[in-house]
CSV table of C-alpha atoms in Angstrom, one decimal:
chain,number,residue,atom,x,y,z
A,1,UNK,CA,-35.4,-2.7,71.8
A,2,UNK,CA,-35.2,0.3,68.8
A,3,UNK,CA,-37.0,-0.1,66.2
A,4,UNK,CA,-35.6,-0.8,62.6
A,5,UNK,CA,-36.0,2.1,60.6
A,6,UNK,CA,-37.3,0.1,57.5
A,7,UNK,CA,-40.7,-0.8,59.6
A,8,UNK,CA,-43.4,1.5,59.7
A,9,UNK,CA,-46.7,1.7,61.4
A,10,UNK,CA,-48.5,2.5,58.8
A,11,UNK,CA,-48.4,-0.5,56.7
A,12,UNK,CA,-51.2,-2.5,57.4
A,13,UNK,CA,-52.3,-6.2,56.6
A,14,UNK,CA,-54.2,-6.6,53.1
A,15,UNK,CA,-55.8,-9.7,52.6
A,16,UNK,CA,-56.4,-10.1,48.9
A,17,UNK,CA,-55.7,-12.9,47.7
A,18,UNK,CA,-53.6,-11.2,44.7
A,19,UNK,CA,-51.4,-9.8,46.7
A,20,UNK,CA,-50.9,-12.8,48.9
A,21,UNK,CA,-50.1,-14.5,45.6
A,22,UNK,CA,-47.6,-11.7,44.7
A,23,UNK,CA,-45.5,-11.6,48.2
A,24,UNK,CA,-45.6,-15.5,48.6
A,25,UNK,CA,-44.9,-17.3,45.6
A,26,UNK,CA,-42.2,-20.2,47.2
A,27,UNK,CA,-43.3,-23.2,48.3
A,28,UNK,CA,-43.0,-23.7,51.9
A,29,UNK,CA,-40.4,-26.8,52.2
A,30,UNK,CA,-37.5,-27.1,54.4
A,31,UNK,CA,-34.3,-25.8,52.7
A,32,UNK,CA,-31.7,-29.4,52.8
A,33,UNK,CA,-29.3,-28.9,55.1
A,34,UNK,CA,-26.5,-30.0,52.7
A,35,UNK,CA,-25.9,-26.4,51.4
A,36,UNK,CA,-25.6,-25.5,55.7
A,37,UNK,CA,-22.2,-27.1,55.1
A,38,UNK,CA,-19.7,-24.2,55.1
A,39,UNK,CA,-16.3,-25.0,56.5
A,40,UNK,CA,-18.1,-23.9,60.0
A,41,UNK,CA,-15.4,-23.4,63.4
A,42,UNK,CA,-16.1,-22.8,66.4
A,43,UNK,CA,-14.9,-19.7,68.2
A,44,UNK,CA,-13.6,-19.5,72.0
A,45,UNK,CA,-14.8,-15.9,73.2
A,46,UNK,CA,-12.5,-14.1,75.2
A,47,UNK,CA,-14.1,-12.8,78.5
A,48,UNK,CA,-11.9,-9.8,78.8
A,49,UNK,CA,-13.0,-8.5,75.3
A,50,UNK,CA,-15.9,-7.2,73.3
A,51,UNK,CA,-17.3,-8.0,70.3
A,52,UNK,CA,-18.6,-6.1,67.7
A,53,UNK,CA,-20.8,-7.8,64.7
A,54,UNK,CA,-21.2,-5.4,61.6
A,55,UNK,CA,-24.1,-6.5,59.9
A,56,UNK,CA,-25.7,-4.4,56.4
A,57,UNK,CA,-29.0,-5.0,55.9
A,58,UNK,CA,-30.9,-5.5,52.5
A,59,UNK,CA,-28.6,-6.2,49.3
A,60,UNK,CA,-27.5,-6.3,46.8
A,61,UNK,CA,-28.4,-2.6,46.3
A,62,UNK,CA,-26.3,0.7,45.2
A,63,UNK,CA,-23.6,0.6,48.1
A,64,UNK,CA,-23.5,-3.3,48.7
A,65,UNK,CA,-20.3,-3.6,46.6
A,66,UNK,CA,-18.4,-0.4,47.9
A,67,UNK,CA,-19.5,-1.6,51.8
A,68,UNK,CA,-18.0,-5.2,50.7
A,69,UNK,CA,-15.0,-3.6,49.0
A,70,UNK,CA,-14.5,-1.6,52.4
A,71,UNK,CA,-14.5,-4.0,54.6
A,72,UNK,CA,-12.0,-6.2,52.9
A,73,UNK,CA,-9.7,-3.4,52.2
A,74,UNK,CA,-10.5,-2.7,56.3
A,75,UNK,CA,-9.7,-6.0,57.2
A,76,UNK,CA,-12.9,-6.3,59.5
A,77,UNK,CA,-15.5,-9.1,59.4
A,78,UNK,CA,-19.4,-8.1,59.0
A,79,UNK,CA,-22.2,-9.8,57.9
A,80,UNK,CA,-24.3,-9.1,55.2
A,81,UNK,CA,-28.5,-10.0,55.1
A,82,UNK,CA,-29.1,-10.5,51.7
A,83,UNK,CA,-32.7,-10.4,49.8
A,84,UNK,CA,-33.5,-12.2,46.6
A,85,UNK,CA,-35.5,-10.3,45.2
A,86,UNK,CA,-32.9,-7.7,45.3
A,87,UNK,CA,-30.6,-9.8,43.6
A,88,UNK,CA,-32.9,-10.9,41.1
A,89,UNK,CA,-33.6,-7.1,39.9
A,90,UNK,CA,-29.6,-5.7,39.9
A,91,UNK,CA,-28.3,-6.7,37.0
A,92,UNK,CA,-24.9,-8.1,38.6
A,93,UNK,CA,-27.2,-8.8,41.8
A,94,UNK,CA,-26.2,-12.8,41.2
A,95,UNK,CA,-22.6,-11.7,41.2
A,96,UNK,CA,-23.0,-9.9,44.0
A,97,UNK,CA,-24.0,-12.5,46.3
A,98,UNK,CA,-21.3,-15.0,45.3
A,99,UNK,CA,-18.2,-12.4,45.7
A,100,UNK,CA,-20.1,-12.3,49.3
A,101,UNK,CA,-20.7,-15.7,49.6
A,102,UNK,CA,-17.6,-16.9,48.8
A,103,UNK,CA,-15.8,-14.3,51.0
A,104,UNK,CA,-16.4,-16.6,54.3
A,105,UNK,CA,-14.3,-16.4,56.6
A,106,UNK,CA,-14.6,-12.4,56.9
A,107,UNK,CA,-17.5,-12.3,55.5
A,108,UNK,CA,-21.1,-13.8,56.2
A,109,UNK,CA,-23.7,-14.2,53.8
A,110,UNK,CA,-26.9,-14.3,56.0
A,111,UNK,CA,-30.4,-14.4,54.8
A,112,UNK,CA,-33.1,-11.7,54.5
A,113,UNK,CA,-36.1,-13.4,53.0
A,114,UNK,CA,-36.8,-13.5,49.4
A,115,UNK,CA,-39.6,-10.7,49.2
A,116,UNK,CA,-38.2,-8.4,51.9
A,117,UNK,CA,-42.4,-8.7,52.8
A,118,UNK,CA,-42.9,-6.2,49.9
A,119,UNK,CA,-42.4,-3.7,52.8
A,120,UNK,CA,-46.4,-5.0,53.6
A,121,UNK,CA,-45.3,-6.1,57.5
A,122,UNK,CA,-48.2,-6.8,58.8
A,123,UNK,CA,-49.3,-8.5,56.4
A,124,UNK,CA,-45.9,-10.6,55.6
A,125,UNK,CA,-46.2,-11.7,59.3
A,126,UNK,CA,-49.5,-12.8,59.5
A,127,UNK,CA,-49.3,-15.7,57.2
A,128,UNK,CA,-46.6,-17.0,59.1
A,129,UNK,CA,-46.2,-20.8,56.9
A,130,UNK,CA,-46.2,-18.6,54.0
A,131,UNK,CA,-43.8,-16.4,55.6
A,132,UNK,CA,-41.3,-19.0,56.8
A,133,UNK,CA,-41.8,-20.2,52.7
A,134,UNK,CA,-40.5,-16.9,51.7
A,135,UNK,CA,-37.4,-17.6,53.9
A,136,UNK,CA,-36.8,-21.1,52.7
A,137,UNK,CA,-36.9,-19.8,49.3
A,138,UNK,CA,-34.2,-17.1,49.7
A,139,UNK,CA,-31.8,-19.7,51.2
A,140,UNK,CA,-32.3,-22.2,48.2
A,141,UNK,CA,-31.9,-19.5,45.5
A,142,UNK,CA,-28.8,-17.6,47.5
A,143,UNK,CA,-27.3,-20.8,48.9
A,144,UNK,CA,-27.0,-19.2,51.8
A,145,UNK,CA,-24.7,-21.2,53.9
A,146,UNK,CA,-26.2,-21.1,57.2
A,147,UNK,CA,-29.5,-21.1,58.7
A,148,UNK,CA,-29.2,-17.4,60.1
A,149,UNK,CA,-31.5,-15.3,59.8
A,150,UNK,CA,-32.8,-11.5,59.9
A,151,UNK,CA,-36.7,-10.5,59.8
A,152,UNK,CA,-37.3,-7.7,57.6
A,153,UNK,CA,-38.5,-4.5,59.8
A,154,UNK,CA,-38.2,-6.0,63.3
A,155,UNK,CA,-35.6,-6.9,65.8
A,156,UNK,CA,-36.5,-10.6,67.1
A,157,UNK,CA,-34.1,-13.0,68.2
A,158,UNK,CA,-33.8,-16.9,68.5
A,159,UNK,CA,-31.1,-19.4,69.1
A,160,UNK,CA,-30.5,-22.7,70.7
A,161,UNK,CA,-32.1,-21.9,74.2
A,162,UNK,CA,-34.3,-19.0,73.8
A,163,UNK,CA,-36.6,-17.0,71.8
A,164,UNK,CA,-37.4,-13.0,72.4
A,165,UNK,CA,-39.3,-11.7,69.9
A,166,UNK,CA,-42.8,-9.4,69.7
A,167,UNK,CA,-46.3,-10.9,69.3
A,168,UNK,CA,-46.4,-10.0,66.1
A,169,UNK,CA,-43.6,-12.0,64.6
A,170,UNK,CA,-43.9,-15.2,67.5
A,171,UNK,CA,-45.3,-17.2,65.3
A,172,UNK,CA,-42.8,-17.6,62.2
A,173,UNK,CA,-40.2,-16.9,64.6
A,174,UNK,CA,-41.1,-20.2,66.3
A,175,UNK,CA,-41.7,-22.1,63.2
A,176,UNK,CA,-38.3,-21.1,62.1
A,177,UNK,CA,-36.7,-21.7,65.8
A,178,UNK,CA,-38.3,-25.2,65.0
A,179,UNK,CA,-37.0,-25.7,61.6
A,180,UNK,CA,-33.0,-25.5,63.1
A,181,UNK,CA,-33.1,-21.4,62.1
A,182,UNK,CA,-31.3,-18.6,64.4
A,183,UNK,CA,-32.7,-15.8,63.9
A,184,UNK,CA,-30.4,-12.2,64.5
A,185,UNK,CA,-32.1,-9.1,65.9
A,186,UNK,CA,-29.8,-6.3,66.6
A,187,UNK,CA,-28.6,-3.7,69.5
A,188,UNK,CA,-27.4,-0.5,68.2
A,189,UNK,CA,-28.8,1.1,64.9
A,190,UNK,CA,-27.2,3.3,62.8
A,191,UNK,CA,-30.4,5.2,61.6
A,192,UNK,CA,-31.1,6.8,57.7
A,193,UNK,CA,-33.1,9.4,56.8
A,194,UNK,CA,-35.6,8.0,54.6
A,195,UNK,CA,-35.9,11.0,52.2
A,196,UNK,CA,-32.0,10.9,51.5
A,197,UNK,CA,-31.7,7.5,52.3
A,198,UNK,CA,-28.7,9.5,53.9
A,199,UNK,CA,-26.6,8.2,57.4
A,200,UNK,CA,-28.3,10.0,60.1
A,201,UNK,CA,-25.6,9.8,63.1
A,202,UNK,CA,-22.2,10.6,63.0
A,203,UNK,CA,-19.2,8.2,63.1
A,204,UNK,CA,-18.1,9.8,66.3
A,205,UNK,CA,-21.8,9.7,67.3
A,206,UNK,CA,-22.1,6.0,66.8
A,207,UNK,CA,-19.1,5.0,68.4
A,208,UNK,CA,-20.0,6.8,71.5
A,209,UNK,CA,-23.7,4.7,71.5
A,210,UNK,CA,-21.5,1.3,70.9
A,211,UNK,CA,-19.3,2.5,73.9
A,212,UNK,CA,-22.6,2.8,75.7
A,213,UNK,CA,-24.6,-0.3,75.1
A,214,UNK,CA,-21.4,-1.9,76.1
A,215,UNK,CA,-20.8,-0.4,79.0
A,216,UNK,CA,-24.3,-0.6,80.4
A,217,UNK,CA,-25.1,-4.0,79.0
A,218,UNK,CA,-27.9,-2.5,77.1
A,219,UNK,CA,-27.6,-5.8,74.6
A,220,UNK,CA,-29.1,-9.2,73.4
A,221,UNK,CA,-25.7,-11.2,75.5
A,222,UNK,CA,-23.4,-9.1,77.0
A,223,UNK,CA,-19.8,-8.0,76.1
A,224,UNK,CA,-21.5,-8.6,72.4
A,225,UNK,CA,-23.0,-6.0,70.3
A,226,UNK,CA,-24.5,-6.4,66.9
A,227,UNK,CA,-25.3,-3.3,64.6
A,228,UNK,CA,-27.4,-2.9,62.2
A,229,UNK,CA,-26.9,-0.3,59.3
A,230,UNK,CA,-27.9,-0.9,55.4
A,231,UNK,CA,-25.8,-0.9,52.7
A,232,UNK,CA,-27.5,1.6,50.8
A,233,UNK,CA,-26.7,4.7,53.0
A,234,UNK,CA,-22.9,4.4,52.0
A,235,UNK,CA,-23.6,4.5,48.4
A,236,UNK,CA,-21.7,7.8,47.8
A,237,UNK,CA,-18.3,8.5,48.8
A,238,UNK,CA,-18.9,10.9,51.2
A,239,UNK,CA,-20.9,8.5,53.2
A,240,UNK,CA,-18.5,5.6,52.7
A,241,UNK,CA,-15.7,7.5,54.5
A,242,UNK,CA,-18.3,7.9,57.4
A,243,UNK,CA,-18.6,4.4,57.5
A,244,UNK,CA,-14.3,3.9,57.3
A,245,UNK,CA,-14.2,6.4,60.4
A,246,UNK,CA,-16.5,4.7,62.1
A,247,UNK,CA,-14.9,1.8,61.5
A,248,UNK,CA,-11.4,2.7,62.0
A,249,UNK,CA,-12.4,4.2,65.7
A,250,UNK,CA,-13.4,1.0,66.7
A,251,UNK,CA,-10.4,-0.8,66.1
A,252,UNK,CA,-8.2,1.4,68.3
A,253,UNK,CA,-10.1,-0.2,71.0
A,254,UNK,CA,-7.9,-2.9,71.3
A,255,UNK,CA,-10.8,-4.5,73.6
A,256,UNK,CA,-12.8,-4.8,70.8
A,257,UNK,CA,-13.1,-7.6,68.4
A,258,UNK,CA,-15.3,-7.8,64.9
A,259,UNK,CA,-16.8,-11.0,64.2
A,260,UNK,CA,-19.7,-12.0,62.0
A,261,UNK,CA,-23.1,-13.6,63.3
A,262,UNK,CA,-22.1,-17.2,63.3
A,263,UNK,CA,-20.3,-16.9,66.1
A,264,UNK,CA,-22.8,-15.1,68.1
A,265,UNK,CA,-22.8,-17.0,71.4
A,266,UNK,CA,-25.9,-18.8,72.0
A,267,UNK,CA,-26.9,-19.9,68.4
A,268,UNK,CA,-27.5,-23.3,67.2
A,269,UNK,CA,-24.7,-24.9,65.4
A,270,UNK,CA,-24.2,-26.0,62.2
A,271,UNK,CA,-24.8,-29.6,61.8
């Protein structure tokens, strides 16, 4: 499983109790699941084709609204993991979220957590009730409408059957399992360079490693292929085009078919 280019080793646990007080500052209690109602469908998966979940990681930042704006204009369906925090500290972050939100069917707002861990990891994941609080807070003050959800800085994965997931993260992941949450990992990363915050692969590049994982069945459930990128890498035009080529290529493969997380197989469904 690659590993999400937002973790990094070197941020270790810190157990004041100020900055537990500063990361975790929501009350852990189940989000109601009257704002899980979302005009939910099922979807029949065809067996002859493959499908290919766009998902951008980390808004509302510089990029989220030209990504959006793209994929509309595209007329593909991706999912984007939104943070409160992030919303909280753009200006039209609020906004943001609700041109997302209320963009269902082709677009997914998904959850993110609320603190995004403060990039502290280790720490974020070993206070897991306090973690799992940080989640429930994001989905009250995003109404997200689904219980789907992305850990910040690590791949792990849980629906209705099954967990996979590292020790580190077991233990919120199985708190949240509990609580009626899928969590969404990912297969294929399109990688930035953390200096630039620039795209690292090519479009050509990263159709060729989609093309791959399919054909190999490197993936979570096969014929099914979620990426991960982050909105902020396509905040400049340049970048953006990358993005619309990379895009474009994939739907000449009329095998392929663009869905957003919800329809993931496996998951729990909405109730």
């Amino acid at each position: 499983m690659p590993a999400c280019s937002d973790y990094s080793a070197n941020h270790t646990a810190n157990s004041d109790s100020t900055v537990k007080n500063s990361i975790f500052n929501a009350p852990a209690n189940p989000v109601p699941d009257s704002i899980n109602q979302f005009a939910w469908k099922p979807v029949t998966q065809d067996s002859t084709k493959k499908y290919i979940y766009l998902t951008f990681d980390d808004g509302p930042q510089n990029g989220t609204v030209a990504v959006f704006d793209l994929c509309k204009q595209l007329g593909v369906k991706a999912t984007f993991f939104m943070v409160g925090l992030h919303s909280e500290k753009k200006s039209d972050g609020k906004q943001i979220v609700s041109r997302i939100r209320n963009a269902y069917p082709q677009i997914l707002l998904a959850n993110h957590s609320y603190s995004h861990a403060y990039d502290k990891y280790y720490y974020f994941y070993q206070h897991p009730e306090d973690t799992q609080g940080d989640f429930y807070h994001n989905q009250e003050l995003l109404h997200v409408p689904y219980k789907i959800i992305r850990l910040p800085g690590n791949s792990a994965w849980a629906g209705a059957n099954s967990i996979k997931c590292s020790h580190l993260v077991r233990p919120v992941t199985e708190l949240l399992d509990s609580a009626g949450y899928n969590i969404i990992g990912w297969d294929v990363e399109w990688s930035f360079n953390h200096k630039t915050v620039n795209p690292v692969q090519s479009p050509d590049k990263m159709v060729a490693m989609v093309d791959s994982a399919l054909a190999r069945n490197e993936l979570h459930t096969r014929n099914n292929v979620v990426i991960l990128s982050h909105d902020r890498m396509f905040r400049n035009q340049n970048y953006l085009d990358s993005l619309s080529k990379f895009i474009s290529l994939l739907k000449r493969n009329s095998n392929y078919i663009f869905e957003t997380v919800d329809h993931y197989p496996g998951l729990k469904k909405p109730q």
